[in-house]
PDB file of C-alpha atoms in Angstrom:
ATOM      1  CA  MET U   1     115.799 -49.022  77.669  1.00  0.00           C
ATOM      2  CA  ALA U   2     116.689 -52.786  77.628  1.00  0.00           C
ATOM      3  CA  GLU U   3     118.656 -53.900  74.562  1.00  0.00           C
ATOM      4  CA  LEU U   4     117.456 -56.984  72.566  1.00  0.00           C
ATOM      5  CA  THR U   5     120.348 -59.053  71.132  1.00  0.00           C
ATOM      6  CA  GLY U   6     121.155 -62.498  69.625  1.00  0.00           C
ATOM      7  CA  ASP U   7     119.063 -65.570  70.367  1.00  0.00           C
ATOM      8  CA  ARG U   8     116.976 -63.705  72.861  1.00  0.00           C
ATOM      9  CA  VAL U   9     115.643 -61.550  70.025  1.00  0.00           C
ATOM     10  CA  GLU U  10     114.728 -64.502  67.882  1.00  0.00           C
ATOM     11  CA  TYR U  11     113.107 -66.365  70.788  1.00  0.00           C
ATOM     12  CA  SER U  12     111.168 -63.310  71.767  1.00  0.00           C
ATOM     13  CA  ASN U  13     109.944 -62.771  68.266  1.00  0.00           C
ATOM     14  CA  ARG U  14     108.804 -66.350  67.823  1.00  0.00           C
ATOM     15  CA  HIS U  15     107.219 -66.394  71.246  1.00  0.00           C
ATOM     16  CA  ARG U  16     105.262 -63.205  70.514  1.00  0.00           C
ATOM     17  CA  GLY U  17     104.468 -64.112  66.889  1.00  0.00           C
ATOM     18  CA  ILE U  18     106.390 -61.254  65.308  1.00  0.00           C
ATOM     19  CA  ASP U  19     107.183 -61.460  61.614  1.00  0.00           C
ATOM     20  CA  PRO U  20     110.909 -62.130  61.128  1.00  0.00           C
ATOM     21  CA  ALA U  21     110.915 -59.500  58.377  1.00  0.00           C
ATOM     22  CA  LEU U  22     109.949 -56.931  60.937  1.00  0.00           C
ATOM     23  CA  ALA U  23     112.350 -58.255  63.464  1.00  0.00           C
ATOM     24  CA  GLY U  24     115.228 -56.795  61.438  1.00  0.00           C
ATOM     25  CA  ALA U  25     114.124 -53.395  62.572  1.00  0.00           C
ATOM     26  CA  ALA U  26     114.922 -54.193  66.196  1.00  0.00           C
ATOM     27  CA  PRO U  27     118.661 -53.413  66.063  1.00  0.00           C
ATOM     28  CA  ALA U  28     117.933 -50.101  64.406  1.00  0.00           C
ATOM     29  CA  ALA U  29     115.329 -49.356  67.038  1.00  0.00           C
ATOM     30  CA  ASN U  30     117.786 -50.295  69.744  1.00  0.00           C
ATOM     31  CA  GLN U  31     120.417 -48.023  68.210  1.00  0.00           C
ATOM     32  CA  MET U  32     117.952 -45.110  67.927  1.00  0.00           C
ATOM     33  CA  ALA U  33     116.784 -45.587  71.480  1.00  0.00           C
ATOM     34  CA  ARG U  34     120.360 -45.624  72.690  1.00  0.00           C
ATOM     35  CA  HIS U  35     121.112 -42.472  70.691  1.00  0.00           C
ATOM     36  CA  PHE U  36     118.171 -40.533  72.068  1.00  0.00           C
ATOM     37  CA  GLY U  37     118.847 -41.795  75.552  1.00  0.00           C
ATOM     38  CA  GLU U  38     122.414 -40.617  75.388  1.00  0.00           C
ATOM     39  CA  GLN U  39     121.268 -37.320  73.896  1.00  0.00           C
ATOM     40  CA  GLY U  40     118.837 -36.821  76.756  1.00  0.00           C
ATOM     41  CA  ASP U  41     121.577 -37.574  79.236  1.00  0.00           C
ATOM     42  CA  ASP U  42     123.794 -35.009  77.507  1.00  0.00           C
ATOM     43  CA  GLU U  43     121.069 -32.385  77.593  1.00  0.00           C
ATOM     44  CA  ARG U  44     120.413 -32.953  81.285  1.00  0.00           C
ATOM     45  CA  HIS U  45     124.142 -32.801  81.967  1.00  0.00           C
ATOM     46  CA  THR U  46     124.383 -29.554  79.986  1.00  0.00           C
ATOM     47  CA  GLU U  47     121.449 -28.034  81.871  1.00  0.00           C
ATOM     48  CA  ARG U  48     123.034 -28.917  85.194  1.00  0.00           C
ATOM     49  CA  ARG U  49     126.355 -27.430  84.031  1.00  0.00           C
ATOM     50  CA  ILE U  50     124.662 -24.239  82.847  1.00  0.00           C
ATOM     51  CA  SER U  51     122.822 -23.995  86.161  1.00  0.00           C
ATOM     52  CA  ARG U  52     126.101 -24.350  88.057  1.00  0.00           C
ATOM     53  CA  LEU U  53     127.812 -21.772  85.815  1.00  0.00           C
ATOM     54  CA  SER U  54     124.905 -19.333  86.204  1.00  0.00           C
ATOM     55  CA  GLU U  55     125.015 -19.684  89.964  1.00  0.00           C
ATOM     56  CA  HIS U  56     128.784 -19.176  89.869  1.00  0.00           C
ATOM     57  CA  ASP U  57     128.350 -16.057  87.721  1.00  0.00           C
ATOM     58  CA  ARG U  58     125.708 -14.679  90.062  1.00  0.00           C
ATOM     59  CA  ARG U  59     128.034 -15.195  93.002  1.00  0.00           C
ATOM     60  CA  ASP U  60     130.778 -13.358  91.110  1.00  0.00           C
ATOM     61  CA  ASP U  61     128.369 -10.531  90.322  1.00  0.00           C
ATOM     62  CA  ARG U  62     127.394 -10.266  93.964  1.00  0.00           C
ATOM     63  CA  ALA U  63     131.039 -10.146  94.951  1.00  0.00           C
ATOM     64  CA  GLU U  64     131.693  -7.335  92.461  1.00  0.00           C
ATOM     65  CA  ARG U  65     128.605  -5.319  93.365  1.00  0.00           C
ATOM     66  CA  GLY U  66     128.881  -5.742  97.124  1.00  0.00           C
ATOM     67  CA  ASP U  67     127.169  -7.888  99.719  1.00  0.00           C
ATOM     68  CA  ASP U  68     123.911  -5.963  99.416  1.00  0.00           C
ATOM     69  CA  TYR U  69     123.388  -6.774  95.740  1.00  0.00           C
ATOM     70  CA  GLN U  70     120.531  -9.187  95.132  1.00  0.00           C
ATOM     71  CA  PRO U  71     119.728 -10.336  91.530  1.00  0.00           C
ATOM     72  CA  TYR U  72     116.183 -10.161  90.269  1.00  0.00           C
ATOM     73  CA  GLY U  73     114.242 -13.290  90.918  1.00  0.00           C
ATOM     74  CA  GLU U  74     116.250 -14.386  93.958  1.00  0.00           C
ATOM     75  CA  PRO U  75     114.676 -14.086  97.408  1.00  0.00           C
ATOM     76  CA  MET U  76     116.238 -11.477  99.682  1.00  0.00           C
ATOM     77  CA  PRO U  77     117.229 -12.574 103.173  1.00  0.00           C
ATOM     78  CA  PRO U  78     114.833 -11.241 105.846  1.00  0.00           C
ATOM     79  CA  SER U  79     117.506  -9.076 107.487  1.00  0.00           C
ATOM     80  CA  ARG U  80     118.332  -7.316 104.221  1.00  0.00           C
ATOM     81  CA  LEU U  81     114.663  -6.973 103.362  1.00  0.00           C
ATOM     82  CA  ALA U  82     114.015  -5.148 106.643  1.00  0.00           C
ATOM     83  CA  VAL U  83     116.905  -2.763 106.002  1.00  0.00           C
ATOM     84  CA  ALA U  84     115.675  -2.039 102.462  1.00  0.00           C
ATOM     85  CA  VAL U  85     112.118  -1.358 103.627  1.00  0.00           C
ATOM     86  CA  SER U  86     113.382   1.023 106.321  1.00  0.00           C
ATOM     87  CA  ALA U  87     115.477   2.923 103.759  1.00  0.00           C
ATOM     88  CA  VAL U  88     112.494   3.323 101.429  1.00  0.00           C
ATOM     89  CA  LEU U  89     110.290   4.610 104.253  1.00  0.00           C
ATOM     90  CA  MET U  90     112.940   7.118 105.313  1.00  0.00           C
ATOM     91  CA  ALA U  91     113.326   8.375 101.722  1.00  0.00           C
ATOM     92  CA  CYS U  92     109.581   8.869 101.410  1.00  0.00           C
ATOM     93  CA  ALA U  93     109.505  10.801 104.674  1.00  0.00           C
ATOM     94  CA  CYS U  94     112.329  13.087 103.508  1.00  0.00           C
ATOM     95  CA  GLN U  95     110.584  13.857 100.238  1.00  0.00           C
ATOM     96  CA  SER U  96     107.163  14.460 101.701  1.00  0.00           C
ATOM     97  CA  PRO U  97     105.907  18.079 101.682  1.00  0.00           C
ATOM     98  CA  ASN U  98     106.727  20.065 104.782  1.00  0.00           C
ATOM     99  CA  HIS U  99     104.411  22.931 105.533  1.00  0.00           C
ATOM    100  CA  GLY U 100     106.153  23.939 108.741  1.00  0.00           C
ATOM    101  CA  ALA U 101     107.868  27.194 109.589  1.00  0.00           C
ATOM    102  CA  SER U 102     110.908  26.381 107.403  1.00  0.00           C
ATOM    103  CA  SER U 103     108.841  25.739 104.290  1.00  0.00           C
ATOM    104  CA  PRO U 104     109.335  28.275 101.456  1.00  0.00           C
ATOM    105  CA  ALA U 105     105.581  28.718 101.313  1.00  0.00           C
ATOM    106  CA  ALA U 106     105.573  29.851 104.932  1.00  0.00           C
ATOM    107  CA  SER U 107     108.727  32.013 104.774  1.00  0.00           C
ATOM    108  CA  THR U 108     108.471  35.748 105.207  1.00  0.00           C
ATOM    109  CA  ILE U 109     108.414  38.047 102.193  1.00  0.00           C
ATOM    110  CA  PRO U 110     111.817  39.718 101.572  1.00  0.00           C
ATOM    111  CA  ILE U 111     111.825  43.312 102.834  1.00  0.00           C
ATOM    112  CA  PRO U 112     112.319  44.897  99.364  1.00  0.00           C
ATOM    113  CA  ASN U 113     109.231  43.067  98.168  1.00  0.00           C
ATOM    114  CA  ARG U 114     107.314  43.991 101.298  1.00  0.00           C
ATOM    115  CA  LEU U 115     108.315  47.641 100.986  1.00  0.00           C
ATOM    116  CA  CYS U 116     107.195  47.697  97.360  1.00  0.00           C
ATOM    117  CA  ASN U 117     103.935  45.986  98.274  1.00  0.00           C
ATOM    118  CA  ASP U 118     103.360  48.525 101.045  1.00  0.00           C
ATOM    119  CA  VAL U 119     103.504  51.386  98.532  1.00  0.00           C
ATOM    120  CA  HIS U 120     101.275  49.412  96.117  1.00  0.00           C
ATOM    121  CA  GLY U 121     104.051  49.026  93.560  1.00  0.00           C
ATOM    122  CA  VAL U 122     105.319  46.150  91.427  1.00  0.00           C
ATOM    123  CA  TRP U 123     108.766  44.818  92.346  1.00  0.00           C
ATOM    124  CA  ASP U 124     111.290  43.911  89.639  1.00  0.00           C
ATOM    125  CA  GLY U 125     113.847  41.786  91.462  1.00  0.00           C
ATOM    126  CA  LYS U 126     116.275  41.578  88.564  1.00  0.00           C
ATOM    127  CA  ALA U 127     116.469  45.370  88.198  1.00  0.00           C
ATOM    128  CA  GLY U 128     116.035  46.045  91.934  1.00  0.00           C
ATOM    129  CA  ARG U 129     113.253  48.472  91.119  1.00  0.00           C
ATOM    130  CA  CYS U 130     109.753  49.203  92.380  1.00  0.00           C
ATOM    131  CA  LYS U 131     107.225  50.805  90.045  1.00  0.00           C
ATOM    132  CA  LEU U 132     103.860  52.350  90.822  1.00  0.00           C
ATOM    133  CA  SER U 133     101.402  53.331  88.090  1.00  0.00           C
ATOM    134  CA  LYS U 134      98.038  54.791  89.007  1.00  0.00           C
ATOM    135  CA  ASP U 135      95.254  57.030  87.800  1.00  0.00           C
ATOM    136  CA  VAL U 136      94.469  59.905  90.145  1.00  0.00           C
ATOM    137  CA  ASN U 137      91.348  61.787  89.104  1.00  0.00           C
ATOM    138  CA  GLY U 138      92.064  61.064  85.459  1.00  0.00           C
ATOM    139  CA  ALA U 139      95.772  61.956  85.691  1.00  0.00           C
ATOM    140  CA  LEU U 140      98.310  59.177  85.083  1.00  0.00           C
ATOM    141  CA  ILE U 141     101.082  59.083  87.679  1.00  0.00           C
ATOM    142  CA  GLU U 142     104.172  56.872  87.475  1.00  0.00           C
ATOM    143  CA  VAL U 143     106.646  56.593  90.332  1.00  0.00           C
ATOM    144  CA  THR U 144     109.752  54.418  89.998  1.00  0.00           C
ATOM    145  CA  ALA U 145     112.422  53.792  92.629  1.00  0.00           C
ATOM    146  CA  ALA U 146     115.582  51.706  92.253  1.00  0.00           C
ATOM    147  CA  TYR U 147     117.312  51.000  95.549  1.00  0.00           C
ATOM    148  CA  PRO U 148     119.899  48.532  96.939  1.00  0.00           C
ATOM    149  CA  ALA U 149     117.770  45.661  98.212  1.00  0.00           C
ATOM    150  CA  ASP U 150     120.522  44.197 100.399  1.00  0.00           C
ATOM    151  CA  LEU U 151     120.983  47.462 102.301  1.00  0.00           C
ATOM    152  CA  VAL U 152     117.240  47.981 102.677  1.00  0.00           C
ATOM    153  CA  ASP U 153     117.060  44.444 104.043  1.00  0.00           C
ATOM    154  CA  ASN U 154     119.662  44.810 106.803  1.00  0.00           C
ATOM    155  CA  PRO U 155     120.580  47.107 109.702  1.00  0.00           C
ATOM    156  CA  PRO U 156     121.871  49.655 110.319  1.00  0.00           C
ATOM    157  CA  SER U 157     120.916  51.019 106.901  1.00  0.00           C
ATOM    158  CA  GLY U 158     117.556  49.269 106.546  1.00  0.00           C
ATOM    159  CA  PRO U 159     115.274  51.498 108.661  1.00  0.00           C
ATOM    160  CA  VAL U 160     116.767  54.734 107.294  1.00  0.00           C
ATOM    161  CA  LEU U 161     116.584  53.732 103.629  1.00  0.00           C
ATOM    162  CA  THR U 162     113.126  52.207 104.007  1.00  0.00           C
ATOM    163  CA  SER U 163     111.795  55.444 105.478  1.00  0.00           C
ATOM    164  CA  PHE U 164     113.339  57.503 102.666  1.00  0.00           C
ATOM    165  CA  VAL U 165     111.963  55.320  99.860  1.00  0.00           C
ATOM    166  CA  ARG U 166     108.527  55.138 101.466  1.00  0.00           C
ATOM    167  CA  LYS U 167     108.400  58.952 101.734  1.00  0.00           C
ATOM    168  CA  PHE U 168     109.365  59.272  98.065  1.00  0.00           C
ATOM    169  CA  PHE U 169     106.331  57.219  97.046  1.00  0.00           C
ATOM    170  CA  THR U 170     104.098  59.125  99.452  1.00  0.00           C
ATOM    171  CA  ASP U 171     105.223  62.527  98.186  1.00  0.00           C
ATOM    172  CA  TYR U 172     104.782  61.759  94.498  1.00  0.00           C
ATOM    173  CA  GLY U 173     102.399  58.823  94.302  1.00  0.00           C
ATOM    174  CA  GLU U 174      99.739  59.540  96.918  1.00  0.00           C
ATOM    175  CA  THR U 175      98.705  63.089  96.035  1.00  0.00           C
ATOM    176  CA  ASP U 176      96.024  64.378  93.686  1.00  0.00           C
ATOM    177  CA  THR U 177      97.363  67.937  93.477  1.00  0.00           C
ATOM    178  CA  ASN U 178     100.430  67.392  91.281  1.00  0.00           C
ATOM    179  CA  GLY U 179      98.554  66.474  88.126  1.00  0.00           C
ATOM    180  CA  LYS U 180      99.877  64.169  85.438  1.00  0.00           C
ATOM    181  CA  GLY U 181     103.558  63.329  85.644  1.00  0.00           C
ATOM    182  CA  SER U 182     106.298  61.032  86.896  1.00  0.00           C
ATOM    183  CA  ALA U 183     108.995  60.729  89.548  1.00  0.00           C
ATOM    184  CA  ASN U 184     112.131  58.611  89.325  1.00  0.00           C
ATOM    185  CA  LEU U 185     114.664  57.564  91.933  1.00  0.00           C
ATOM    186  CA  SER U 186     117.989  55.914  91.066  1.00  0.00           C
ATOM    187  CA  SER U 187     120.785  54.821  93.386  1.00  0.00           C
ATOM    188  CA  GLN U 188     124.497  54.063  93.534  1.00  0.00           C
ATOM    189  CA  VAL U 189     126.519  52.458  96.332  1.00  0.00           C
ATOM    190  CA  LEU U 190     130.075  53.651  97.051  1.00  0.00           C
ATOM    191  CA  THR U 191     132.364  51.899  99.521  1.00  0.00           C
ATOM    192  CA  ARG U 192     135.466  52.566 101.559  1.00  0.00           C
ATOM    193  CA  ALA U 193     137.618  49.792 103.016  1.00  0.00           C
ATOM    194  CA  GLY U 194     134.745  47.352 102.502  1.00  0.00           C
ATOM    195  CA  ILE U 195     133.054  48.584 105.685  1.00  0.00           C
ATOM    196  CA  THR U 196     131.748  52.103 105.127  1.00  0.00           C
ATOM    197  CA  LYS U 197     129.052  52.405 102.461  1.00  0.00           C
ATOM    198  CA  THR U 198     127.393  55.468 100.991  1.00  0.00           C
ATOM    199  CA  VAL U 199     124.110  55.219  99.101  1.00  0.00           C
ATOM    200  CA  VAL U 200     123.770  58.064  96.611  1.00  0.00           C
ATOM    201  CA  PHE U 201     120.159  58.648  95.539  1.00  0.00           C
ATOM    202  CA  GLN U 202     119.413  60.841  92.561  1.00  0.00           C
ATOM    203  CA  SER U 203     115.776  61.825  92.148  1.00  0.00           C
ATOM    204  CA  ASP U 204     113.974  63.781  89.478  1.00  0.00           C
ATOM    205  CA  TRP U 205     110.296  64.573  89.080  1.00  0.00           C
ATOM    206  CA  TYR U 206     107.989  66.590  86.934  1.00  0.00           C
ATOM    207  CA  PHE U 207     104.225  67.057  87.075  1.00  0.00           C
ATOM    208  CA  SER U 208     101.906  69.213  85.027  1.00  0.00           C
ATOM    209  CA  SER U 209     101.391  71.574  87.966  1.00  0.00           C
ATOM    210  CA  MET U 210     105.126  72.455  88.090  1.00  0.00           C
ATOM    211  CA  PRO U 211     106.788  75.276  86.079  1.00  0.00           C
ATOM    212  CA  HIS U 212     109.866  73.113  85.367  1.00  0.00           C
ATOM    213  CA  PRO U 213     111.360  69.711  86.289  1.00  0.00           C
ATOM    214  CA  SER U 214     113.132  69.376  89.598  1.00  0.00           C
ATOM    215  CA  ALA U 215     115.863  67.095  90.908  1.00  0.00           C
ATOM    216  CA  ALA U 216     117.978  66.375  93.983  1.00  0.00           C
ATOM    217  CA  ILE U 217     120.822  64.239  95.292  1.00  0.00           C
ATOM    218  CA  THR U 218     120.406  62.659  98.715  1.00  0.00           C
ATOM    219  CA  THR U 219     123.146  60.611 100.382  1.00  0.00           C
ATOM    220  CA  PHE U 220     123.289  58.231 103.341  1.00  0.00           C
ATOM    221  CA  THR U 221     126.557  56.900 104.777  1.00  0.00           C
ATOM    222  CA  PHE U 222     126.805  53.938 107.162  1.00  0.00           C
ATOM    223  CA  ASP U 223     129.532  52.045 108.932  1.00  0.00           C
ATOM    224  CA  SER U 224     128.927  48.588 110.375  1.00  0.00           C
ATOM    225  CA  GLN U 225     126.934  49.969 113.311  1.00  0.00           C
ATOM    226  CA  ARG U 226     125.208  53.255 112.489  1.00  0.00           C
ATOM    227  CA  GLN U 227     124.538  56.098 110.083  1.00  0.00           C
ATOM    228  CA  LEU U 228     127.349  58.642 109.859  1.00  0.00           C
ATOM    229  CA  GLN U 229     127.065  62.408 109.572  1.00  0.00           C
ATOM    230  CA  LEU U 230     129.815  64.533 108.084  1.00  0.00           C
ATOM    231  CA  THR U 231     130.701  65.771 111.569  1.00  0.00           C
ATOM    232  CA  ASP U 232     131.349  62.155 112.622  1.00  0.00           C
ATOM    233  CA  LEU U 233     134.343  62.079 110.273  1.00  0.00           C
ATOM    234  CA  LEU U 234     135.964  65.143 111.805  1.00  0.00           C
ATOM    235  CA  CYS U 235     137.576  65.856 115.124  1.00  0.00           C
ATOM    236  CA  PRO U 236     135.172  66.764 117.930  1.00  0.00           C
ATOM    237  CA  GLY U 237     134.074  70.392 117.761  1.00  0.00           C
ATOM    238  CA  VAL U 238     135.279  70.913 114.166  1.00  0.00           C
ATOM    239  CA  ASP U 239     132.746  72.622 111.872  1.00  0.00           C
ATOM    240  CA  PRO U 240     132.776  71.095 108.372  1.00  0.00           C
ATOM    241  CA  LEU U 241     131.639  74.373 106.764  1.00  0.00           C
ATOM    242  CA  THR U 242     134.698  76.204 108.040  1.00  0.00           C
ATOM    243  CA  ALA U 243     137.349  73.454 108.166  1.00  0.00           C
ATOM    244  CA  ILE U 244     136.788  71.762 104.801  1.00  0.00           C
ATOM    245  CA  PRO U 245     136.651  74.729 102.328  1.00  0.00           C
ATOM    246  CA  PRO U 246     140.362  75.710 102.551  1.00  0.00           C
ATOM    247  CA  ILE U 247     141.434  72.091 101.974  1.00  0.00           C
ATOM    248  CA  ALA U 248     138.839  71.507  99.235  1.00  0.00           C
ATOM    249  CA  HIS U 249     139.600  74.751  97.360  1.00  0.00           C
ATOM    250  CA  PRO U 250     142.197  73.442  94.833  1.00  0.00           C
ATOM    251  CA  TYR U 251     140.100  70.343  94.078  1.00  0.00           C
ATOM    252  CA  LEU U 252     137.026  72.508  93.611  1.00  0.00           C
ATOM    253  CA  GLN U 253     138.912  74.733  91.168  1.00  0.00           C
ATOM    254  CA  ARG U 254     139.958  71.669  89.195  1.00  0.00           C
ATOM    255  CA  ALA U 255     136.352  70.414  89.050  1.00  0.00           C
ATOM    256  CA  LEU U 256     135.182  73.814  87.749  1.00  0.00           C
ATOM    257  CA  ASP U 257     137.663  74.008  84.878  1.00  0.00           C
ATOM    258  CA  GLY U 258     135.794  75.011  81.726  1.00  0.00           C
ATOM    259  CA  SER U 259     132.524  75.778  83.515  1.00  0.00           C
ATOM    260  CA  PRO U 260     130.848  79.210  83.681  1.00  0.00           C
ATOM    261  CA  PHE U 261     130.717  79.102  87.486  1.00  0.00           C
ATOM    262  CA  GLN U 262     133.000  80.689  90.044  1.00  0.00           C
ATOM    263  CA  VAL U 263     134.644  78.911  92.962  1.00  0.00           C
ATOM    264  CA  GLU U 264     133.025  81.309  95.422  1.00  0.00           C
ATOM    265  CA  GLN U 265     129.577  80.040  94.446  1.00  0.00           C
ATOM    266  CA  PHE U 266     130.461  76.652  95.952  1.00  0.00           C
ATOM    267  CA  GLU U 267     132.195  77.772  99.131  1.00  0.00           C
ATOM    268  CA  PRO U 268     130.100  78.336 102.268  1.00  0.00           C
ATOM    269  CA  ASP U 269     132.377  81.032 103.654  1.00  0.00           C
ATOM    270  CA  HIS U 270     131.490  83.389 100.781  1.00  0.00           C
ATOM    271  CA  PRO U 271     128.262  85.380 100.398  1.00  0.00           C
ATOM    272  CA  GLU U 272     127.975  84.001  96.862  1.00  0.00           C
ATOM    273  CA  GLY U 273     128.083  80.448  98.129  1.00  0.00           C
ATOM    274  CA  ALA U 274     124.432  79.681  97.405  1.00  0.00           C
ATOM    275  CA  LEU U 275     125.286  76.387  95.670  1.00  0.00           C
ATOM    276  CA  VAL U 276     126.911  74.715  98.663  1.00  0.00           C
ATOM    277  CA  ASP U 277     123.684  73.486 100.272  1.00  0.00           C
ATOM    278  CA  GLY U 278     125.512  73.012 103.555  1.00  0.00           C
ATOM    279  CA  TYR U 279     127.527  70.018 102.233  1.00  0.00           C
ATOM    280  CA  GLN U 280     124.422  67.946 102.832  1.00  0.00           C
ATOM    281  CA  ALA U 281     125.187  65.595  99.926  1.00  0.00           C
ATOM    282  CA  TRP U 282     128.533  63.827 100.362  1.00  0.00           C
ATOM    283  CA  ALA U 283     130.030  60.365 100.049  1.00  0.00           C
ATOM    284  CA  LEU U 284     133.086  58.310 100.937  1.00  0.00           C
ATOM    285  CA  ASP U 285     134.399  56.766  97.735  1.00  0.00           C
ATOM    286  CA  ARG U 286     137.461  54.637  98.466  1.00  0.00           C
ATOM    287  CA  ASP U 287     140.119  57.155  99.614  1.00  0.00           C
ATOM    288  CA  ASP U 288     138.196  60.312  98.746  1.00  0.00           C
ATOM    289  CA  LEU U 289     135.551  62.534 100.248  1.00  0.00           C
ATOM    290  CA  VAL U 290     133.126  63.483  97.470  1.00  0.00           C
ATOM    291  CA  LEU U 291     131.007  66.634  97.707  1.00  0.00           C
ATOM    292  CA  TYR U 292     127.910  66.891  95.474  1.00  0.00           C
ATOM    293  CA  LEU U 293     127.307  70.567  94.720  1.00  0.00           C
ATOM    294  CA  PRO U 294     124.578  71.658  94.699  1.00  0.00           C
ATOM    295  CA  ALA U 295     122.482  69.018  96.438  1.00  0.00           C
ATOM    296  CA  GLU U 296     119.287  70.284  94.797  1.00  0.00           C
ATOM    297  CA  ARG U 297     118.502  71.957  91.499  1.00  0.00           C
ATOM    298  CA  GLY U 298     119.909  75.435  91.814  1.00  0.00           C
ATOM    299  CA  PRO U 299     119.272  78.857  90.281  1.00  0.00           C
ATOM    300  CA  GLY U 300     119.453  78.939  86.517  1.00  0.00           C
ATOM    301  CA  GLY U 301     118.677  75.249  86.247  1.00  0.00           C
ATOM    302  CA  ILE U 302     122.060  73.931  87.416  1.00  0.00           C
ATOM    303  CA  SER U 303     121.751  70.183  87.994  1.00  0.00           C
ATOM    304  CA  PRO U 304     122.378  68.539  91.357  1.00  0.00           C
ATOM    305  CA  GLY U 305     125.952  67.349  91.631  1.00  0.00           C
ATOM    306  CA  ALA U 306     127.025  69.397  88.602  1.00  0.00           C
ATOM    307  CA  VAL U 307     130.263  69.973  90.510  1.00  0.00           C
ATOM    308  CA  SER U 308     131.630  67.003  92.461  1.00  0.00           C
ATOM    309  CA  PRO U 309     135.138  67.594  93.795  1.00  0.00           C
ATOM    310  CA  HIS U 310     137.000  64.531  95.088  1.00  0.00           C
ATOM    311  CA  ILE U 311     139.091  65.497  98.111  1.00  0.00           C
ATOM    312  CA  PRO U 312     141.708  62.919  99.200  1.00  0.00           C
ATOM    313  CA  LEU U 313     141.235  61.853 102.809  1.00  0.00           C
ATOM    314  CA  ALA U 314     144.980  62.104 103.201  1.00  0.00           C
ATOM    315  CA  GLN U 315     144.680  65.871 102.697  1.00  0.00           C
ATOM    316  CA  LEU U 316     141.942  66.010 105.335  1.00  0.00           C
ATOM    317  CA  ALA U 317     144.012  64.033 107.850  1.00  0.00           C
ATOM    318  CA  PRO U 318     144.705  67.045 110.135  1.00  0.00           C
ATOM    319  CA  ILE U 319     140.991  67.389 110.872  1.00  0.00           C
ATOM    320  CA  LEU U 320     139.888  63.736 110.617  1.00  0.00           C
ATOM    321  CA  ARG U 321     138.766  61.960 113.755  1.00  0.00           C
ATOM    322  CA  GLY U 322     141.392  59.514 114.912  1.00  0.00           C
ATOM    323  CA  LYS U 323     144.076  61.059 112.698  1.00  0.00           C
ATOM    324  CA  GLY U 324     145.022  64.627 113.571  1.00  0.00           C
ATOM    325  CA  CYS U 325     142.790  65.258 116.556  1.00  0.00           C
ATOM    326  CA  SER U 326     144.624  66.574 119.593  1.00  0.00           C
ATOM    327  CA  THR U 327     141.950  65.324 121.980  1.00  0.00           C
TER     328      THR U 327
END
């Protein structure tokens, strides 16, 4: 704004017919105009300084965050925009549903579940148990089987154990002649050297058509390749029923301490040995051979496995395959 001073002010006032009394306001007006003009200049200078500082701060932020950081409101260079769009599209593709062969929805049912479904039971994964409840001609039947799912799921044990469990459900859950009752199967896994595993099944059942409850112990032993029989542990040609009793005798006596039974009842080379059951129920438990005598409920109601001598394998070394065999 032009400043009016001295004679020029007076001449201008007279020329334009302005009252001299009002002319005194001109210096004040000039001063106010100068003040506001300077203030405006200061504000514009401050705005420019703030803008420069903000830009400087944004550059510092980008330096701290990395070259790829782009503040809100600033345009992204085309090259970076293309990279960002590609990344988003790839993320969407990775998260999209996949209904192919590897999808959980399309995966096969675990064998324990499938086995339980095959026998029309309900599988309890936490307990590792399959339960069947049904009404057969007005008689309630309950069949429960607990078995090691990992061994049922894998060879060489899988086919053998699956067949055994399936037969258990068939025998006690698919008949209408037993009457009302229940059957239960429990299991235990014993190991030796982390390779050989024995599954010990204990079953018991009772139906209204039976005079008394019954029970049995059934064992299956596997190495990494196949199922083992007791003869597989011994030297070729050695009969377990003649070679084991002399070695097992002291351990059998110890297991019978305090019982009403005689040792001869559990030895196959004696006429009284009715409770031997041919050593059909046995296990390898760490460094011992365990014999479950009898394998089934015996005369007088003796329970399966009532006598279970543990015979150290070291004592059996003279007849063990790979240890004392001469051939």
